[in-house]
């Protein structure tokens, strides 16, 4: 079972998350940030992950802590569900267009958290979320999951750019964590991810 359940509570957020890498794309997302719910629901569906997130946060301040901490918890859950990485494909990429927007994502699920994010959003950002916070979500996810990600986005509509990025990341993740029957060990010359 490649699953994880995490509960993380701080003075700023309280997050309960469950994840199944071998799911159907089902789940319930309740973050208190409607646009972020939409992105995470799309992420689960296109990654074929069963993902449930219930989060409360200090949204009266802004969405920063909620979005960041969900990235931390989701990254931690992904690392736990992947485990030692035995048999996974490890590397994958995906390109997703959405009208005028295009997102390209290349991933290495190899235990080294790193993010390169090219492109961006208008100062307002998508769905009331500052654009730099979308990049910060992916940074928090990647550094806690041990995933190296290169994300490149273009377009003029913030919603389309963001949704394409979430979908491309999800599709690349689905391929990278897929179990390849021809790989019997950890896909690394070091013998560990």
GROMACS .gro file of C-alpha atoms in nm:
model
  193
    1UNK     CA    1   0.000   0.000   0.000
    2UNK     CA    2   0.153   0.329  -0.112
    3UNK     CA    3  -0.048   0.548   0.121
    4UNK     CA    4   0.000   0.812   0.386
    5UNK     CA    5  -0.210   0.985   0.650
    6UNK     CA    6  -0.080   1.294   0.822
    7UNK     CA    7  -0.217   1.536   1.079
    8UNK     CA    8  -0.014   1.853   1.132
    9UNK     CA    9  -0.126   2.128   1.369
   10UNK     CA   10   0.053   2.456   1.437
   11UNK     CA   11  -0.062   2.790   1.576
   12UNK     CA   12  -0.136   2.895   1.216
   13UNK     CA   13  -0.291   2.586   1.054
   14UNK     CA   14  -0.450   2.250   1.128
   15UNK     CA   15  -0.425   2.004   0.837
   16UNK     CA   16  -0.545   1.646   0.798
   17UNK     CA   17  -0.440   1.477   0.477
   18UNK     CA   18  -0.471   1.127   0.336
   19UNK     CA   19  -0.309   1.011   0.013
   20UNK     CA   20  -0.314   0.695  -0.197
   21UNK     CA   21  -0.069   0.697  -0.490
   22UNK     CA   22  -0.258   0.412  -0.657
   23UNK     CA   23  -0.601   0.572  -0.645
   24UNK     CA   24  -0.861   0.682  -0.895
   25UNK     CA   25  -0.843   1.060  -0.854
   26UNK     CA   26  -1.110   1.073  -0.584
   27UNK     CA   27  -1.110   1.276  -0.269
   28UNK     CA   28  -1.240   1.572  -0.079
   29UNK     CA   29  -1.051   1.900  -0.065
   30UNK     CA   30  -1.151   2.164   0.191
   31UNK     CA   31  -0.887   2.430   0.249
   32UNK     CA   32  -1.100   2.740   0.299
   33UNK     CA   33  -0.948   2.885  -0.022
   34UNK     CA   34  -1.192   2.800  -0.304
   35UNK     CA   35  -0.949   2.848  -0.594
   36UNK     CA   36  -0.687   2.632  -0.417
   37UNK     CA   37  -0.953   2.364  -0.363
   38UNK     CA   38  -1.013   2.370  -0.739
   39UNK     CA   39  -0.639   2.332  -0.813
   40UNK     CA   40  -0.590   2.047  -0.564
   41UNK     CA   41  -0.900   1.867  -0.690
   42UNK     CA   42  -0.760   1.891  -1.043
   43UNK     CA   43  -0.420   1.775  -0.913
   44UNK     CA   44  -0.576   1.462  -0.760
   45UNK     CA   45  -0.785   1.383  -1.067
   46UNK     CA   46  -0.505   1.419  -1.321
   47UNK     CA   47  -0.251   1.246  -1.097
   48UNK     CA   48  -0.499   0.963  -1.031
   49UNK     CA   49  -0.426   1.010  -0.661
   50UNK     CA   50  -0.688   0.958  -0.395
   51UNK     CA   51  -0.639   1.275  -0.195
   52UNK     CA   52  -0.835   1.414   0.097
   53UNK     CA   53  -0.738   1.740   0.263
   54UNK     CA   54  -0.919   1.918   0.544
   55UNK     CA   55  -0.743   2.234   0.647
   56UNK     CA   56  -0.816   2.533   0.864
   57UNK     CA   57  -0.583   2.825   0.881
   58UNK     CA   58  -0.542   3.189   0.970
   59UNK     CA   59  -0.719   3.305   0.654
   60UNK     CA   60  -0.816   3.628   0.828
   61UNK     CA   61  -0.448   3.719   0.787
   62UNK     CA   62  -0.413   3.583   0.433
   63UNK     CA   63  -0.378   3.250   0.250
   64UNK     CA   64  -0.001   3.221   0.287
   65UNK     CA   65   0.026   2.986   0.585
   66UNK     CA   66  -0.257   2.762   0.464
   67UNK     CA   67  -0.117   2.722   0.111
   68UNK     CA   68   0.243   2.683   0.233
   69UNK     CA   69   0.157   2.431   0.505
   70UNK     CA   70  -0.054   2.221   0.269
   71UNK     CA   71   0.252   2.206   0.042
   72UNK     CA   72   0.461   2.088   0.338
   73UNK     CA   73   0.209   1.822   0.441
   74UNK     CA   74   0.142   1.701   0.086
   75UNK     CA   75   0.516   1.677   0.020
   76UNK     CA   76   0.569   1.483   0.342
   77UNK     CA   77   0.283   1.248   0.253
   78UNK     CA   78   0.425   1.189  -0.096
   79UNK     CA   79   0.767   1.102   0.049
   80UNK     CA   80   0.607   0.861   0.294
   81UNK     CA   81   0.390   0.695   0.027
   82UNK     CA   82   0.682   0.655  -0.216
   83UNK     CA   83   0.895   0.504   0.061
   84UNK     CA   84   1.234   0.381  -0.056
   85UNK     CA   85   1.127   0.420  -0.420
   86UNK     CA   86   1.178   0.055  -0.506
   87UNK     CA   87   1.042  -0.013  -0.854
   88UNK     CA   88   0.928   0.340  -0.942
   89UNK     CA   89   0.997   0.493  -1.282
   90UNK     CA   90   1.150   0.795  -1.101
   91UNK     CA   91   1.179   1.043  -1.394
   92UNK     CA   92   0.887   1.184  -1.594
   93UNK     CA   93   0.768   1.494  -1.771
   94UNK     CA   94   0.441   1.633  -1.899
   95UNK     CA   95   0.318   1.929  -2.100
   96UNK     CA   96  -0.037   2.057  -2.056
   97UNK     CA   97  -0.199   2.335  -2.262
   98UNK     CA   98  -0.500   2.529  -2.141
   99UNK     CA   99  -0.620   2.772  -2.405
  100UNK     CA  100  -0.336   3.026  -2.443
  101UNK     CA  101  -0.141   2.887  -2.146
  102UNK     CA  102   0.115   2.608  -2.151
  103UNK     CA  103   0.286   2.436  -1.859
  104UNK     CA  104   0.581   2.201  -1.890
  105UNK     CA  105   0.693   1.998  -1.589
  106UNK     CA  106   0.988   1.759  -1.555
  107UNK     CA  107   1.030   1.561  -1.231
  108UNK     CA  108   1.286   1.345  -1.057
  109UNK     CA  109   1.135   1.161  -0.761
  110UNK     CA  110   1.484   1.081  -0.637
  111UNK     CA  111   1.499   1.213  -0.282
  112UNK     CA  112   1.649   1.553  -0.364
  113UNK     CA  113   1.407   1.840  -0.315
  114UNK     CA  114   1.461   2.128  -0.555
  115UNK     CA  115   1.243   2.362  -0.762
  116UNK     CA  116   1.311   2.569  -1.072
  117UNK     CA  117   1.003   2.775  -1.165
  118UNK     CA  118   1.011   2.974  -1.490
  119UNK     CA  119   0.733   3.214  -1.583
  120UNK     CA  120   0.484   3.372  -1.354
  121UNK     CA  121   0.157   3.543  -1.286
  122UNK     CA  122   0.020   3.894  -1.277
  123UNK     CA  123   0.066   4.080  -0.947
  124UNK     CA  124  -0.292   3.993  -0.846
  125UNK     CA  125  -0.244   3.623  -0.907
  126UNK     CA  126  -0.503   3.351  -0.978
  127UNK     CA  127  -0.818   3.322  -0.770
  128UNK     CA  128  -0.707   3.583  -0.521
  129UNK     CA  129  -0.388   3.392  -0.438
  130UNK     CA  130  -0.071   3.596  -0.497
  131UNK     CA  131   0.124   3.444  -0.785
  132UNK     CA  132   0.443   3.404  -0.582
  133UNK     CA  133   0.247   3.189  -0.336
  134UNK     CA  134   0.170   2.935  -0.611
  135UNK     CA  135   0.543   2.899  -0.673
  136UNK     CA  136   0.600   2.876  -0.297
  137UNK     CA  137   0.343   2.593  -0.271
  138UNK     CA  138   0.539   2.390  -0.526
  139UNK     CA  139   0.865   2.474  -0.346
  140UNK     CA  140   0.721   2.351  -0.013
  141UNK     CA  141   0.585   2.037  -0.178
  142UNK     CA  142   0.910   1.953  -0.359
  143UNK     CA  143   1.150   2.014  -0.072
  144UNK     CA  144   0.941   1.801   0.163
  145UNK     CA  145   0.875   1.524  -0.092
  146UNK     CA  146   1.235   1.498  -0.211
  147UNK     CA  147   1.131   1.583  -0.567
  148UNK     CA  148   1.335   1.788  -0.811
  149UNK     CA  149   1.093   1.979  -1.034
  150UNK     CA  150   1.139   2.207  -1.329
  151UNK     CA  151   0.818   2.396  -1.402
  152UNK     CA  152   0.793   2.636  -1.696
  153UNK     CA  153   0.471   2.827  -1.765
  154UNK     CA  154   0.359   3.073  -2.030
  155UNK     CA  155   0.029   3.245  -2.096
  156UNK     CA  156  -0.170   3.556  -2.019
  157UNK     CA  157  -0.456   3.428  -1.803
  158UNK     CA  158  -0.352   3.351  -1.443
  159UNK     CA  159  -0.623   3.088  -1.395
  160UNK     CA  160  -0.520   2.901  -1.709
  161UNK     CA  161  -0.149   2.921  -1.627
  162UNK     CA  162  -0.200   2.792  -1.275
  163UNK     CA  163  -0.438   2.513  -1.372
  164UNK     CA  164  -0.207   2.396  -1.650
  165UNK     CA  165   0.083   2.387  -1.400
  166UNK     CA  166  -0.111   2.180  -1.146
  167UNK     CA  167  -0.230   1.938  -1.415
  168UNK     CA  168   0.115   1.901  -1.571
  169UNK     CA  169   0.275   1.842  -1.232
  170UNK     CA  170   0.011   1.582  -1.148
  171UNK     CA  171   0.052   1.396  -1.478
  172UNK     CA  172   0.431   1.394  -1.446
  173UNK     CA  173   0.404   1.277  -1.086
  174UNK     CA  174   0.169   0.996  -1.182
  175UNK     CA  175   0.422   0.872  -1.440
  176UNK     CA  176   0.725   0.917  -1.212
  177UNK     CA  177   0.581   0.718  -0.921
  178UNK     CA  178   0.438   0.445  -1.145
  179UNK     CA  179   0.574   0.103  -1.063
  180UNK     CA  180   0.768  -0.048  -1.352
  181UNK     CA  181   0.775  -0.430  -1.326
  182UNK     CA  182   1.114  -0.434  -1.499
  183UNK     CA  183   1.270  -0.233  -1.213
  184UNK     CA  184   1.321  -0.460  -0.914
  185UNK     CA  185   1.523  -0.226  -0.701
  186UNK     CA  186   1.571   0.143  -0.635
  187UNK     CA  187   1.630   0.332  -0.964
  188UNK     CA  188   1.961   0.485  -0.857
  189UNK     CA  189   2.326   0.388  -0.897
  190UNK     CA  190   2.370   0.475  -0.527
  191UNK     CA  191   2.124   0.203  -0.427
  192UNK     CA  192   1.901   0.452  -0.245
  193UNK     CA  193   1.694   0.752  -0.343
   0.00000   0.00000   0.00000
